[in-house]
Amino acid sequence: MELKNLTTFHIGGRAQHFYIVNSIVELQERLEYIRAKKMKYYVLGSGSNILVHDQTLKGVVIKLGPGFAKIQKKGNSLFVGGAVTIPKLLSYCRANNLAGAEFLWGIPGTMGGAVKGNAGTKDKSISRIIKSLTGISGLGKIERFPVEKILFTYRGSNIGDIFIITEVELALHKSSKRVISTNTNKYRQLRDQQPKGYSAGCIFKNPSGQSAGALIEFAGLKGRISGGAVVSPKHANFIINRNGRAKAKDVWELINLIRRTVEQTSDIKLELEIKTWGEFK
Ligand code: EPU
């Protein structure tokens, strides 16, 4: 499987092994096999926050299939499968007059990825609407955590890379179509200021009290090109795969250039917000 076709960057080599799983039992069987073979595994959601290297990715890429893409309302909770995408969640909420998740508008990820990375805007993160989450550990054990047991940080959490989130319980509230659409429009406007094209969203985390985009612009790197990749002239914290043919190494060169230059111009070490899969030096 070409991972290029499964990432929003449109970059990445083949996965050595690729499994789509549709039930807990199937997932546990696969994990048992992976453990027995001592292989490394990666969990793929929407591929919207990763840079995958250009070579074959050794090990297994696991993707949750439609079996994990259900949404169910029970009492005051909404149970959302790990493979449900944020756009799908938001259209369910609109159709059922449920408010509280509008700030996630424009994020392409799956629930699993969004929760692990505590996705959101500058001032609101998904952790604030989570009640609990359920998933499978590397040892194949089903575990459920109330939100209080998880440490969420700015664009991160202490949920390990190999923990597979299968379901998330959300706390949303009843509202009206009018309120939901007013809130949605506010967040749509924010996202409209961001560049289009193949990308992985923001590349770096915002250093405390600062904006990575502004620092990169100040370093004079807007529009800088490496092979098929460019530092977006619209928002400098985005790297765009210009022609769909950029390589991971092009993006990595820009990442290194940005880090070096921003350290020289602002004395700040930028930290990656995206994840990398494979080898990058
Ligand atoms: N700015 C510049 N130059 C640039 C880009 C931005 O000067 O090239 C300035 C803007 O003018 C603004 C400030 O930097 O004054 C902040 O920019 P923006 O409002 O675009 O927000 P951001 O901090 O860059 C954060 C999140 C985004 C999220 C937006 C909207 C991070 C790293 N980024 O961006 O998340 O969409 O707020 O809420 O936290 C992502 O996670 O992938 C992502 C894009």
Short mmCIF file of C-alpha atoms and ligand atoms in Angstrom, two decimals:
data_model
loop_
_atom_site.label_atom_id
_atom_site.label_comp_id
_atom_site.label_asym_id
_atom_site.label_seq_id
_atom_site.Cartn_x
_atom_site.Cartn_y
_atom_site.Cartn_z
CA MET A 1 0.00 0.00 0.00
CA GLU A 2 1.36 3.42 -1.03
CA LEU A 3 1.08 5.65 2.03
CA LYS A 4 1.29 8.68 -0.26
CA ASN A 5 -2.33 8.02 -1.18
CA LEU A 6 -3.39 7.88 2.47
CA THR A 7 -1.83 11.09 3.77
CA THR A 8 -3.05 14.65 3.27
CA PHE A 9 0.56 15.66 2.48
CA HIS A 10 0.36 13.18 -0.41
CA ILE A 11 3.81 11.97 0.60
CA GLY A 12 5.16 8.63 1.80
CA GLY A 13 6.58 5.30 0.63
CA ARG A 14 4.95 1.89 0.75
CA ALA A 15 3.93 0.21 3.98
CA GLN A 16 5.62 -3.18 4.31
CA HIS A 17 2.36 -4.55 5.76
CA PHE A 18 -1.02 -2.87 5.82
CA TYR A 19 -4.10 -4.10 7.70
CA ILE A 20 -7.59 -2.68 7.78
CA VAL A 21 -9.47 -4.01 10.81
CA ASN A 22 -13.17 -3.83 11.51
CA SER A 23 -13.70 -5.34 14.94
CA ILE A 24 -12.04 -5.57 18.34
CA VAL A 25 -11.48 -9.31 17.89
CA GLU A 26 -9.83 -8.82 14.51
CA LEU A 27 -7.66 -6.09 15.99
CA GLN A 28 -6.61 -8.30 18.90
CA GLU A 29 -5.72 -11.13 16.51
CA ARG A 30 -3.61 -8.84 14.37
CA LEU A 31 -1.84 -7.43 17.43
CA GLU A 32 -1.08 -10.92 18.66
CA TYR A 33 0.50 -11.77 15.32
CA ILE A 34 2.46 -8.50 15.31
CA ARG A 35 3.74 -9.22 18.82
CA ALA A 36 4.72 -12.76 17.91
CA LYS A 37 6.68 -11.48 14.91
CA LYS A 38 8.14 -8.60 16.97
CA MET A 39 7.14 -6.08 14.33
CA LYS A 40 6.76 -2.35 14.83
CA TYR A 41 3.30 -0.97 14.14
CA TYR A 42 1.79 2.38 13.32
CA VAL A 43 -1.83 3.44 13.63
CA LEU A 44 -3.13 5.44 10.69
CA GLY A 45 -6.14 7.72 10.98
CA SER A 46 -6.80 10.29 8.26
CA GLY A 47 -3.06 10.71 7.69
CA SER A 48 -3.54 14.43 8.20
CA ASN A 49 -0.82 15.13 10.75
CA ILE A 50 2.08 12.94 9.61
CA LEU A 51 5.15 13.05 7.42
CA VAL A 52 6.07 9.54 6.20
CA HIS A 53 9.53 8.88 4.79
CA ASP A 54 9.99 8.10 1.10
CA GLN A 55 11.33 4.56 1.51
CA THR A 56 9.32 1.45 2.39
CA LEU A 57 8.06 1.77 5.96
CA LYS A 58 9.17 -1.36 7.82
CA GLY A 59 6.52 -2.98 9.99
CA VAL A 60 2.75 -2.79 9.95
CA VAL A 61 0.37 0.07 9.35
CA ILE A 62 -3.02 -0.55 10.96
CA LYS A 63 -6.09 1.36 9.89
CA LEU A 64 -9.47 1.11 11.61
CA GLY A 65 -12.16 0.41 9.01
CA PRO A 66 -15.91 1.15 8.81
CA GLY A 67 -16.53 -1.22 11.74
CA PHE A 68 -15.08 1.52 13.93
CA ALA A 69 -16.87 4.42 12.29
CA LYS A 70 -20.17 4.37 14.18
CA ILE A 71 -21.75 7.17 16.19
CA GLN A 72 -24.31 6.33 18.90
CA LYS A 73 -26.18 8.57 21.31
CA LYS A 74 -26.87 7.07 24.73
CA GLY A 75 -28.34 9.36 27.36
CA ASN A 76 -26.20 12.47 27.64
CA SER A 77 -23.23 10.86 25.95
CA LEU A 78 -22.24 10.48 22.34
CA PHE A 79 -20.14 7.38 21.63
CA VAL A 80 -17.96 7.98 18.59
CA GLY A 81 -15.85 5.28 16.92
CA GLY A 82 -12.11 5.85 16.61
CA ALA A 83 -12.29 5.91 12.81
CA VAL A 84 -15.05 8.55 12.60
CA THR A 85 -13.67 11.67 10.95
CA ILE A 86 -14.18 15.09 12.49
CA PRO A 87 -16.20 16.29 9.45
CA LYS A 88 -18.50 13.27 9.87
CA LEU A 89 -18.88 13.94 13.59
CA LEU A 90 -19.76 17.58 12.89
CA SER A 91 -22.38 16.70 10.30
CA TYR A 92 -23.95 14.23 12.77
CA CYS A 93 -24.00 16.99 15.41
CA ARG A 94 -25.63 19.45 13.01
CA ALA A 95 -28.30 16.93 12.00
CA ASN A 96 -29.05 16.11 15.65
CA ASN A 97 -28.81 19.65 17.07
CA LEU A 98 -25.82 18.85 19.29
CA ALA A 99 -23.50 21.73 20.12
CA GLY A 100 -20.05 21.90 21.67
CA ALA A 101 -17.82 20.50 18.94
CA GLU A 102 -18.05 23.34 16.38
CA PHE A 103 -14.53 24.56 17.18
CA LEU A 104 -13.22 21.39 15.49
CA TRP A 105 -14.44 22.69 12.12
CA GLY A 106 -11.85 22.28 9.36
CA ILE A 107 -9.80 19.60 11.11
CA PRO A 108 -9.63 16.60 8.77
CA GLY A 109 -8.47 13.97 11.29
CA THR A 110 -10.20 10.93 12.75
CA MET A 111 -11.39 10.86 16.36
CA GLY A 112 -8.48 8.63 17.37
CA GLY A 113 -5.86 10.98 15.96
CA ALA A 114 -7.63 14.13 17.11
CA VAL A 115 -7.82 12.84 20.70
CA LYS A 116 -4.19 11.67 20.87
CA GLY A 117 -2.98 15.00 19.49
CA ASN A 118 -5.56 17.01 21.50
CA ALA A 119 -6.61 18.77 18.28
CA GLY A 120 -8.29 22.14 18.31
CA THR A 121 -7.79 25.82 17.86
CA LYS A 122 -5.47 28.16 19.73
CA ASP A 123 -7.70 28.30 22.80
CA LYS A 124 -9.96 25.21 22.64
CA SER A 125 -8.96 21.57 22.51
CA ILE A 126 -10.91 18.37 22.03
CA SER A 127 -10.06 17.24 25.58
CA ARG A 128 -12.68 19.64 26.94
CA ILE A 129 -15.56 17.67 25.40
CA ILE A 130 -14.29 14.15 26.22
CA LYS A 131 -15.80 12.07 29.03
CA SER A 132 -13.89 8.84 28.50
CA LEU A 133 -12.06 6.82 25.91
CA THR A 134 -11.72 3.16 25.12
CA GLY A 135 -8.96 1.44 23.22
CA ILE A 136 -6.61 -1.50 22.88
CA SER A 137 -3.14 -1.59 24.37
CA GLY A 138 -0.20 -3.13 22.54
CA LEU A 139 -0.83 -6.28 24.58
CA GLY A 140 -4.32 -6.58 23.12
CA LYS A 141 -6.12 -5.61 26.33
CA ILE A 142 -9.28 -3.47 26.13
CA GLU A 143 -8.93 -0.45 28.41
CA ARG A 144 -11.30 2.37 29.26
CA PHE A 145 -10.11 5.63 30.79
CA PRO A 146 -12.23 8.43 32.23
CA VAL A 147 -10.87 11.75 30.96
CA GLU A 148 -9.47 12.63 34.41
CA LYS A 149 -6.98 9.76 34.09
CA ILE A 150 -5.41 11.18 30.95
CA LEU A 151 -2.92 13.98 30.80
CA PHE A 152 -3.77 16.33 27.96
CA THR A 153 -1.35 19.06 26.97
CA TYR A 154 -1.28 21.66 24.19
CA ARG A 155 -1.49 19.53 21.02
CA GLY A 156 -0.64 16.33 22.86
CA SER A 157 -1.51 13.74 25.49
CA ASN A 158 0.14 10.91 27.37
CA ILE A 159 -1.73 8.31 25.27
CA GLY A 160 1.05 6.18 23.78
CA ASP A 161 1.62 5.80 20.03
CA ILE A 162 0.76 2.11 20.14
CA PHE A 163 -2.50 2.50 22.07
CA ILE A 164 -5.35 2.22 19.57
CA ILE A 165 -8.37 4.36 20.40
CA THR A 166 -11.49 2.46 19.36
CA GLU A 167 -14.19 4.68 20.87
CA VAL A 168 -14.52 8.08 22.49
CA GLU A 169 -17.36 9.22 24.75
CA LEU A 170 -18.19 12.88 24.24
CA ALA A 171 -20.22 15.31 26.33
CA LEU A 172 -22.16 17.63 24.01
CA HIS A 173 -25.35 19.54 24.64
CA LYS A 174 -28.66 20.07 22.87
CA SER A 175 -28.88 23.33 21.00
CA SER A 176 -30.51 24.89 17.95
CA LYS A 177 -29.53 24.85 14.29
CA ARG A 178 -29.12 28.63 14.44
CA VAL A 179 -26.63 28.59 17.34
CA ILE A 180 -24.65 25.72 15.82
CA SER A 181 -24.41 27.44 12.47
CA THR A 182 -23.35 30.80 14.03
CA ASN A 183 -20.58 29.04 15.98
CA THR A 184 -19.53 27.02 12.92
CA ASN A 185 -19.21 30.17 10.79
CA LYS A 186 -16.82 31.69 13.31
CA TYR A 187 -14.46 28.72 13.05
CA ARG A 188 -14.90 28.42 9.30
CA GLN A 189 -13.57 31.98 8.96
CA LEU A 190 -10.49 31.08 11.02
CA ARG A 191 -9.75 28.09 8.79
CA ASP A 192 -10.37 30.08 5.61
CA GLN A 193 -7.26 32.10 6.47
CA GLN A 194 -5.21 28.93 6.12
CA PRO A 195 -3.69 27.71 2.86
CA LYS A 196 -5.28 25.02 0.69
CA GLY A 197 -3.39 22.22 -1.04
CA TYR A 198 -1.62 19.07 0.12
CA SER A 199 -0.26 19.70 3.61
CA ALA A 200 -0.25 18.33 7.15
CA GLY A 201 -1.66 21.49 8.72
CA CYS A 202 0.61 23.38 11.07
CA ILE A 203 4.12 21.90 11.09
CA PHE A 204 5.37 23.34 14.40
CA LYS A 205 3.74 23.90 17.77
CA ASN A 206 3.36 27.51 18.81
CA PRO A 207 6.04 28.26 21.40
CA SER A 208 4.47 29.62 24.58
CA GLY A 209 3.06 33.10 23.94
CA GLN A 210 4.35 33.14 20.36
CA SER A 211 3.16 32.15 16.91
CA ALA A 212 5.34 29.75 14.94
CA GLY A 213 3.93 31.22 11.70
CA ALA A 214 4.94 34.75 12.66
CA LEU A 215 8.45 33.59 13.72
CA ILE A 216 8.98 31.79 10.40
CA GLU A 217 7.74 34.81 8.48
CA PHE A 218 10.10 37.04 10.50
CA ALA A 219 12.95 34.68 9.57
CA GLY A 220 12.20 35.54 5.93
CA LEU A 221 11.27 32.02 4.91
CA LYS A 222 7.81 32.48 3.39
CA GLY A 223 7.80 31.09 -0.15
CA ARG A 224 11.08 29.16 0.35
CA ILE A 225 11.18 26.11 -1.93
CA SER A 226 12.86 22.73 -1.67
CA GLY A 227 12.07 20.35 -4.55
CA GLY A 228 8.29 20.02 -4.65
CA ALA A 229 7.72 21.57 -1.22
CA VAL A 230 7.21 25.23 -0.33
CA VAL A 231 6.81 27.24 2.87
CA SER A 232 3.33 28.64 2.29
CA PRO A 233 3.35 32.33 1.35
CA LYS A 234 -0.10 32.54 2.99
CA HIS A 235 0.74 31.03 6.40
CA ALA A 236 4.39 30.26 7.14
CA ASN A 237 3.66 27.40 9.56
CA PHE A 238 2.30 25.35 6.64
CA ILE A 239 4.50 23.49 4.18
CA ILE A 240 2.69 22.68 0.96
CA ASN A 241 3.36 19.85 -1.47
CA ARG A 242 3.08 22.13 -4.52
CA ASN A 243 2.57 19.69 -7.33
CA GLY A 244 1.64 16.51 -5.47
CA ARG A 245 5.12 15.19 -6.26
CA ALA A 246 7.13 16.51 -3.30
CA LYS A 247 9.22 14.00 -1.40
CA ALA A 248 9.48 13.68 2.37
CA LYS A 249 13.12 14.70 2.02
CA ASP A 250 12.05 18.04 0.44
CA VAL A 251 9.79 18.76 3.40
CA TRP A 252 12.47 17.64 5.85
CA GLU A 253 14.97 20.05 4.30
CA LEU A 254 12.55 22.92 4.81
CA ILE A 255 11.87 21.80 8.40
CA ASN A 256 15.60 21.84 9.16
CA LEU A 257 16.09 25.17 7.42
CA ILE A 258 13.22 26.69 9.43
CA ARG A 259 14.55 25.34 12.73
CA ARG A 260 18.08 26.58 12.06
CA THR A 261 17.00 30.01 10.85
CA VAL A 262 14.40 30.68 13.57
CA GLU A 263 16.97 29.74 16.18
CA GLN A 264 19.33 32.32 14.68
CA THR A 265 16.76 35.08 14.20
CA SER A 266 14.67 34.62 17.36
CA ASP A 267 16.68 32.28 19.60
CA ILE A 268 13.74 29.87 19.74
CA LYS A 269 13.84 26.11 19.10
CA LEU A 270 10.66 25.16 17.25
CA GLU A 271 9.12 21.81 18.16
CA LEU A 272 7.37 19.65 15.57
CA GLU A 273 3.58 19.49 15.82
CA ILE A 274 3.28 16.79 13.16
CA LYS A 275 4.45 13.21 13.67
CA THR A 276 7.13 11.61 11.55
CA TRP A 277 7.08 7.95 10.49
CA GLY A 278 10.31 6.36 9.34
CA GLU A 279 13.84 7.67 9.35
CA PHE A 280 14.67 11.35 9.26
CA LYS A 281 18.11 12.71 9.98
N1 EPU B 1 1.05 34.91 11.47
C1 EPU B 1 2.02 35.60 10.80
N2 EPU B 1 2.57 35.03 9.71
C2 EPU B 1 2.19 33.82 9.25
C3 EPU B 1 1.20 33.11 9.94
C4 EPU B 1 0.62 33.67 11.06
O1 EPU B 1 2.38 36.70 11.18
O2 EPU B 1 2.73 33.39 8.23
C5 EPU B 1 0.42 35.53 12.65
C6 EPU B 1 -1.04 35.86 12.39
O3 EPU B 1 -1.18 37.08 11.76
C7 EPU B 1 -1.63 35.82 13.77
C8 EPU B 1 -0.76 34.80 14.51
O4 EPU B 1 0.40 34.64 13.73
O5 EPU B 1 -1.49 37.07 14.40
C9 EPU B 1 -1.47 33.48 14.73
O6 EPU B 1 -1.85 32.90 13.48
P1 EPU B 1 -3.18 32.04 13.28
O7 EPU B 1 -4.35 32.82 13.81
O8 EPU B 1 -3.21 31.54 11.91
O9 EPU B 1 -3.06 30.88 14.27
P2 EPU B 1 -1.88 29.88 14.52
O10 EPU B 1 -1.42 30.10 15.92
O11 EPU B 1 -0.86 29.93 13.44
C10 EPU B 1 -3.34 27.94 15.53
C11 EPU B 1 -3.21 26.44 15.40
C12 EPU B 1 -3.94 25.97 14.15
C13 EPU B 1 -5.38 26.40 14.21
C14 EPU B 1 -5.42 27.93 14.31
C15 EPU B 1 -6.82 28.50 14.36
C16 EPU B 1 -1.07 25.62 16.26
C17 EPU B 1 0.34 25.26 15.92
N3 EPU B 1 -1.82 26.07 15.25
O12 EPU B 1 -2.63 28.47 14.41
O13 EPU B 1 -3.86 24.55 14.12
O14 EPU B 1 -6.07 25.98 13.05
O15 EPU B 1 -4.70 28.32 15.51
O16 EPU B 1 -7.36 28.36 15.59
O17 EPU B 1 -1.48 25.49 17.41
C18 EPU B 1 -2.93 22.51 13.23
O18 EPU B 1 -3.04 22.06 14.38
O19 EPU B 1 -2.48 21.83 12.30
C19 EPU B 1 -3.32 23.90 13.00
C20 EPU B 1 -3.20 24.46 11.81
#
